[in-house]
Coordinates of C-alpha atoms and ligand atoms in Angstrom, one line a residue:
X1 CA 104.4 127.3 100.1
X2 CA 102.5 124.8 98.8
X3 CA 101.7 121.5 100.9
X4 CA 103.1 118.6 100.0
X5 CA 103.8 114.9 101.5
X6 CA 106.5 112.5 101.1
X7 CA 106.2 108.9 101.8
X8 CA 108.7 106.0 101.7
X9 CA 108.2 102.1 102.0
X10 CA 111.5 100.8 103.8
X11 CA 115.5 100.8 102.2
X12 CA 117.1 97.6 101.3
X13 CA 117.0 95.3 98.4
X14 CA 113.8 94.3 97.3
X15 CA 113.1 91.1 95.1
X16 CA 112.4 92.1 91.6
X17 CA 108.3 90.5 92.2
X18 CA 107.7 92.6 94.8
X19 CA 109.2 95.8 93.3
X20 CA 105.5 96.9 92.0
X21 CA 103.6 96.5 94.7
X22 CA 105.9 98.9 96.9
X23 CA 105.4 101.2 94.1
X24 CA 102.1 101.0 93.7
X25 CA 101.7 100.9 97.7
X26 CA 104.0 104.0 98.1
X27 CA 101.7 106.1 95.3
X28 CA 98.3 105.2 96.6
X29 CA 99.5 106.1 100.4
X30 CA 101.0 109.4 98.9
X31 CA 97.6 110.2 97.2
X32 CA 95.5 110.0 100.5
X33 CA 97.4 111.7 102.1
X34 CA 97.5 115.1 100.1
X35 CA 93.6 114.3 99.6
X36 CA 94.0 114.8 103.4
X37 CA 96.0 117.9 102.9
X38 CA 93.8 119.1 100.0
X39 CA 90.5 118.7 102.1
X40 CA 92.4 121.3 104.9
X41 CA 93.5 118.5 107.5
X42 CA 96.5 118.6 109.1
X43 CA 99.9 117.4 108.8
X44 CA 99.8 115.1 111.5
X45 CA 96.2 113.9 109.9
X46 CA 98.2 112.9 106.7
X47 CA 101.1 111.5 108.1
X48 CA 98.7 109.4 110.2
X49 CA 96.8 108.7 107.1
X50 CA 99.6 107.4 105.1
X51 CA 101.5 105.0 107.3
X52 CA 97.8 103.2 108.7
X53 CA 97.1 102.5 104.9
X54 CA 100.7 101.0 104.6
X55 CA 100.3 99.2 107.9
X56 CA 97.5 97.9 106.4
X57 CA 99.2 96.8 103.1
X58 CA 100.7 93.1 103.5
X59 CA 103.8 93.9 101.3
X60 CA 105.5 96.0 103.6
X61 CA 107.1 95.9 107.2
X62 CA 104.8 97.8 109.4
X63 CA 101.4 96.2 110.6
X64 CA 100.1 93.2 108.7
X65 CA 103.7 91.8 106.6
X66 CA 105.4 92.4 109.7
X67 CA 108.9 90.8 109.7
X68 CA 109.0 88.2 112.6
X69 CA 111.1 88.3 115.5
X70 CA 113.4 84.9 116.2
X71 CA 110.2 83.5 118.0
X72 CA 108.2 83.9 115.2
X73 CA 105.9 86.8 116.5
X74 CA 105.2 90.1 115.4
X75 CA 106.7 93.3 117.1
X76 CA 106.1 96.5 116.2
X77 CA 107.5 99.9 116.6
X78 CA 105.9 103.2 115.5
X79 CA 106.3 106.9 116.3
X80 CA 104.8 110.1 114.9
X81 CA 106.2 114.2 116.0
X82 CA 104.0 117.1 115.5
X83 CA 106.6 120.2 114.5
X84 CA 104.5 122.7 115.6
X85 CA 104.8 121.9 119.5
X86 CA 107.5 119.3 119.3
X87 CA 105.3 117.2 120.7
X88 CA 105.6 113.2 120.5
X89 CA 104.2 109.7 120.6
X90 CA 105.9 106.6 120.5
X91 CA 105.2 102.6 121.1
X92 CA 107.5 99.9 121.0
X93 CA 107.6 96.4 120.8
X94 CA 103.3 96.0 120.4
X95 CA 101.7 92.9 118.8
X96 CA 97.9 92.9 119.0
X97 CA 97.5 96.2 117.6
X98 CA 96.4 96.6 113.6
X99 CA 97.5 100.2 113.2
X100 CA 100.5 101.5 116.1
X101 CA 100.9 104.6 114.4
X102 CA 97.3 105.5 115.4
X103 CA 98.3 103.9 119.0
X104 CA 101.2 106.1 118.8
X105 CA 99.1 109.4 118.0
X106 CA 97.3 108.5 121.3
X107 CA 100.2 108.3 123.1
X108 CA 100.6 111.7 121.9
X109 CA 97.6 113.7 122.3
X110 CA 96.2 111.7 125.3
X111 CA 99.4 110.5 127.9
X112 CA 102.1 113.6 129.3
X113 CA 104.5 110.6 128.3
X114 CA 106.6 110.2 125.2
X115 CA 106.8 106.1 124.5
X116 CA 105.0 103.3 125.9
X117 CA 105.8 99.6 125.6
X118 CA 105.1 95.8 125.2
X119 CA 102.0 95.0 128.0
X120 CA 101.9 98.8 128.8
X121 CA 100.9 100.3 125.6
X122 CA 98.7 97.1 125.2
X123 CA 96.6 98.2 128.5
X124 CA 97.0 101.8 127.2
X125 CA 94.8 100.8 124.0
X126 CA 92.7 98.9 125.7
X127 CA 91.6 101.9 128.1
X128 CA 91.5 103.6 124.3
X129 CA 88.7 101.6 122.7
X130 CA 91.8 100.5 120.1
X131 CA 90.5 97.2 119.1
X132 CA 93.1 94.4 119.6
X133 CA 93.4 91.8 116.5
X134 CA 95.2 88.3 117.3
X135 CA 99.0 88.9 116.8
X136 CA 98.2 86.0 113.6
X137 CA 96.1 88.3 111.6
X138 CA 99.6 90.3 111.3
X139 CA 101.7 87.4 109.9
X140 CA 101.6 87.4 106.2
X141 CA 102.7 83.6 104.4
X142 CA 105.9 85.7 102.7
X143 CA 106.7 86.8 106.6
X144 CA 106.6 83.1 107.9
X145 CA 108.9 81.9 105.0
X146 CA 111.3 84.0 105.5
X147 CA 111.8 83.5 109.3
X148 CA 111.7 79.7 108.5
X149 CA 114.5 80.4 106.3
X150 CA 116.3 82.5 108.0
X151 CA 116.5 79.6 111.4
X152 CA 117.6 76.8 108.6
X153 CA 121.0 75.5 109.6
X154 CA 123.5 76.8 107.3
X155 CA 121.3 80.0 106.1
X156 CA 123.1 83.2 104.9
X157 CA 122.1 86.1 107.1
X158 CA 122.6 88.3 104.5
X159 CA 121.0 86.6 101.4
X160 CA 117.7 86.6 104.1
X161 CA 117.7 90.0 104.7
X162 CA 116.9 90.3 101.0
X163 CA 113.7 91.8 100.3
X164 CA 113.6 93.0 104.1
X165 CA 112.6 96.2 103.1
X166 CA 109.3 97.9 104.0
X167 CA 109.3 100.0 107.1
X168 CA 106.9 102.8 106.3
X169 CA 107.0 106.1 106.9
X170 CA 106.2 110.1 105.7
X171 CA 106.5 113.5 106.1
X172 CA 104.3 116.6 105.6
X173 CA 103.7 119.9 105.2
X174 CA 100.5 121.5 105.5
X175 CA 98.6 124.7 104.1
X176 CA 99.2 126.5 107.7
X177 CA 103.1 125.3 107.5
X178 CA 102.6 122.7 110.1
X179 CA 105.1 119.9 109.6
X180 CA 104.8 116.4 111.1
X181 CA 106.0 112.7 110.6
X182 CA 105.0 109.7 110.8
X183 CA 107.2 105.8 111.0
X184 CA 105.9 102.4 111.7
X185 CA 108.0 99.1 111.5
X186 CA 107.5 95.5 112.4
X187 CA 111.8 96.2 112.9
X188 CA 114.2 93.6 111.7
X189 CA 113.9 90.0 110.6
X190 CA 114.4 87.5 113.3
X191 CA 115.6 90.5 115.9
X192 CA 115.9 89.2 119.0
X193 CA 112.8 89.5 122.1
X194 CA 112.1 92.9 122.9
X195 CA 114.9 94.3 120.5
X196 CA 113.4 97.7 119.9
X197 CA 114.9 99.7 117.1
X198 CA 115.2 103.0 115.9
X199 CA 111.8 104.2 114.6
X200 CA 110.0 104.5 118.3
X201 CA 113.6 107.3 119.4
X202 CA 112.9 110.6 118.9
X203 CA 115.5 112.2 116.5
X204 CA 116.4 108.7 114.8
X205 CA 113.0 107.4 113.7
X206 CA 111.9 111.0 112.8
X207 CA 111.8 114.3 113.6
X208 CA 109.8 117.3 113.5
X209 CA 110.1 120.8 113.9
X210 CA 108.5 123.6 112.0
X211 CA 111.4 125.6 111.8
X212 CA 113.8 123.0 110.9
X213 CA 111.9 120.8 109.0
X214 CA 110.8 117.0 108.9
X215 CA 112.6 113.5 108.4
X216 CA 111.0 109.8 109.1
X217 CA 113.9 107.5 108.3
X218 CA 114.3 103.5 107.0
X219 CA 117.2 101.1 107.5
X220 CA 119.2 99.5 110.0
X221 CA 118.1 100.7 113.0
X222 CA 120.7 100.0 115.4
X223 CA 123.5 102.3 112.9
X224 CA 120.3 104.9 112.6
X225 CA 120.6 105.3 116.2
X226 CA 124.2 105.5 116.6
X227 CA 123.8 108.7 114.6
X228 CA 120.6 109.8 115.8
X229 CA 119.3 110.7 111.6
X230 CA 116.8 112.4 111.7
X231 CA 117.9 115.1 114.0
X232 CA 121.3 114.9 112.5
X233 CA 119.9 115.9 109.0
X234 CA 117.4 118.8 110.5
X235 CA 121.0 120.3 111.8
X236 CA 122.5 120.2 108.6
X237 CA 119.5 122.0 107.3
X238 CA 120.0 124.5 109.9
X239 CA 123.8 124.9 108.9
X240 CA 122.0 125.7 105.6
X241 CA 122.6 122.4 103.7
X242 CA 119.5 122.3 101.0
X243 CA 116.6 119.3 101.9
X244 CA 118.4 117.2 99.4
X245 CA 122.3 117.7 100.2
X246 CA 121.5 117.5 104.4
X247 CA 120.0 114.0 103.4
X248 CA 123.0 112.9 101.8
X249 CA 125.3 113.8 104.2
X250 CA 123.2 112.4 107.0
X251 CA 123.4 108.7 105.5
X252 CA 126.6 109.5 104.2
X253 CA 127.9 110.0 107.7
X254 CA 126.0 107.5 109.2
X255 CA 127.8 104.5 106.1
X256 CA 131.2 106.2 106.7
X257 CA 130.8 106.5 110.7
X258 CA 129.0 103.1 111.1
X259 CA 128.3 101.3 108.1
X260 CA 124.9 101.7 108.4
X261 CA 122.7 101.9 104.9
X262 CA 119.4 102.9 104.7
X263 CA 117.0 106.4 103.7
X264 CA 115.0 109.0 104.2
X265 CA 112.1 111.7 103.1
X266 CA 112.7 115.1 104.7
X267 CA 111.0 118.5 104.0
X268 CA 111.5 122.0 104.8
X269 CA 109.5 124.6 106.3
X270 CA 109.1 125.7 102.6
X271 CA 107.7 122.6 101.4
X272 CA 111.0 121.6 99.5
X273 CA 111.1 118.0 99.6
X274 CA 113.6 114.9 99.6
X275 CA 114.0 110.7 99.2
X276 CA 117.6 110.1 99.3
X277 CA 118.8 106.8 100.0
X278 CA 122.5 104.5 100.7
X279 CA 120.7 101.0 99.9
X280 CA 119.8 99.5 96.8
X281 CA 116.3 100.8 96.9
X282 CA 114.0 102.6 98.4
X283 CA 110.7 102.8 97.6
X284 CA 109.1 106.5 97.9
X285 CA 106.3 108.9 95.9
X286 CA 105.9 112.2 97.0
X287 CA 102.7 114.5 96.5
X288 CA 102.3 118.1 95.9
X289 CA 100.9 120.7 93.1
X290 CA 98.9 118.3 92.0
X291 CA 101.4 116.0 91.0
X292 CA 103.0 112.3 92.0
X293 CA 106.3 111.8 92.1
X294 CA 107.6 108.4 92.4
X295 CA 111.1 106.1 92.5
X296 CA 112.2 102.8 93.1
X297 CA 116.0 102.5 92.3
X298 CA 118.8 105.1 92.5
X299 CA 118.2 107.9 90.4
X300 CA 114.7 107.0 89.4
X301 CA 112.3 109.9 89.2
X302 CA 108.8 109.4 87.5
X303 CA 105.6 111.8 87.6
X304 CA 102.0 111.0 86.9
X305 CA 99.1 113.5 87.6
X306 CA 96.9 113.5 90.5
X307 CA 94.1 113.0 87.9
X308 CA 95.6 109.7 86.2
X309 CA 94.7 106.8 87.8
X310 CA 96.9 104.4 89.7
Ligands
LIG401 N1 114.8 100.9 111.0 C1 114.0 99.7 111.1 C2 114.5 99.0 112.4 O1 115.7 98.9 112.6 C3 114.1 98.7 110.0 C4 114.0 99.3 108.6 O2 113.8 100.5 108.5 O3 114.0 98.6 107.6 O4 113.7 98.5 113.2

């Protein structure tokens, strides 16, 4: 078995400018985390890894670049699962926070609770030492634009989802066969108040479970529930479906049940790995042997050595 992590930047249809950055993004996030794997940490510790340095990335959905809700604040959603105990930590719907995965984590290893929200998970970090940052520092100039255009009389909803992509998330297996994920997501563009989505629910923002395997998921949110994904996939895998074919029949189920699009990275317990997605793109790299694997569109598949730089 040979560790290995799998990282993906959000589904949807990104605008051809942004398309490198979310590669780039995707790689560099996949490379610390299996330099986390490679210096004997954890799953979880890679997973955690990953999604903080996306968070921390203004091109994508999670942390700063957070997509603004109709009032023009950030809200953010994040979740990670440890496989080994089936243990779990979620927040929802958190603005002053830099890095919810890591808020998330807490909620994890230091509460007997499973998701904490809004105001609650604020006083939660606060009794943490988590820093807060003013909700602004989250809100990129791309982010404000495209609320702006999204309110202007006459817009097209569905021309200003474009380039909504960027929820982050990854999955890992580590040299002791622990398996963990990891999501974070400023959710959708001008969502309603207190609209939480899919990443913060067990079993449709992610899953884990060493003897299944583990899936952190992208896309719309409100279909991803309907079909709970990422527990759906993990029982096709236990039918027997390979890593690759359980992903595609768990988004193929959820656009023919639903008509929900979106994607996924999912291991199994033998460090087989998976990006599958129903949108345009996904952006995703995946690390392991000493090699990157990365892809953009569908179909895409490009490798560069852990040695080469970015
Ligand atoms: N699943 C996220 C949500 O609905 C959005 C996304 O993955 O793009 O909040």
């Amino acid at each position: 078995m040979f560790p290995v992590v799998v990282v993906h930047g959000g589904s949807g249809d990104i605008p051809k400018e942004r398309s490198r950055q979310s590669t780039e993004g995707v790689c560099s996030a996949a490379r610390a985390g299996y330099a986390v794997l490679r210096g004997g940490g954890s799953s979880m510790d890679a997973v955690v890894e990953v999604v903080s340095q996306l968070e921390n990335n203004p091109a994508f959905n999670a942390g700063c670049g957070s997509v603004l809700n109709v009032k023009g604040e950030v809200e953010m959603d994040a979740i990670v699962m440890d496989g080994k105990t089936l243990g779990s930590g979620a927040v929802s719907a958190v603005c002053h926070i830099a890095n919810p995965i890591q808020l998330a984590r807490l909620v994890m290893d230091k509460t007997s609770h499973a998701c904490l929200t809004s105001e609650g998970a604020s006083l939660f970090a606060r009794s943490m030492g988590v820093p807060e940052v003013p909700p602004e520092s989250l809100i990129t100039e791309y982010s404000r634009m495209r609320w702006r255009k999204n309110l202007a009389p006459g817009s097209n909803p569905v021309e200003c989802q474009m380039g909504k992509m960027g929820t982050v998330g990854a999955v890992a297996v580590d040299g002791e066969g622990n398996m963990a994920c990891a999501t974070s997501t400023g959710g959708m563009l001008n969502k309603m108040e207190g609209r939480v989505g899919d990443t913060p629910c067990i079993g449709s923002g992610g899953y884990a479970d060493n003897q299944l395997g583990a899936v952190s998921t992208t896309g719309h949110g409100e279909a991803i529930m309907k079909v709970t994904l990422a527990r759906l996939i993990l029982f096709y895998m236990e039918q027997g479906q390979s890593v690759e074919a359980a992903s595609d029949s768990g988004l193929a189920y959820m656009k023919s049940r639903v008509g929900g699009l979106g994607g996924v990275v999912s291991v199994d317990p033998r460090g087989h790995w998976a990006a599958r997605f129903s949108s345009l793109q996904m952006a995703w790299a995946a690390a392991q042997k000493d090699t990157v694997h990365y892809g953009l569109h569908t179909g895409e598949h490009f490798t560069q050595s852990i040695d080469d730089p970015l």
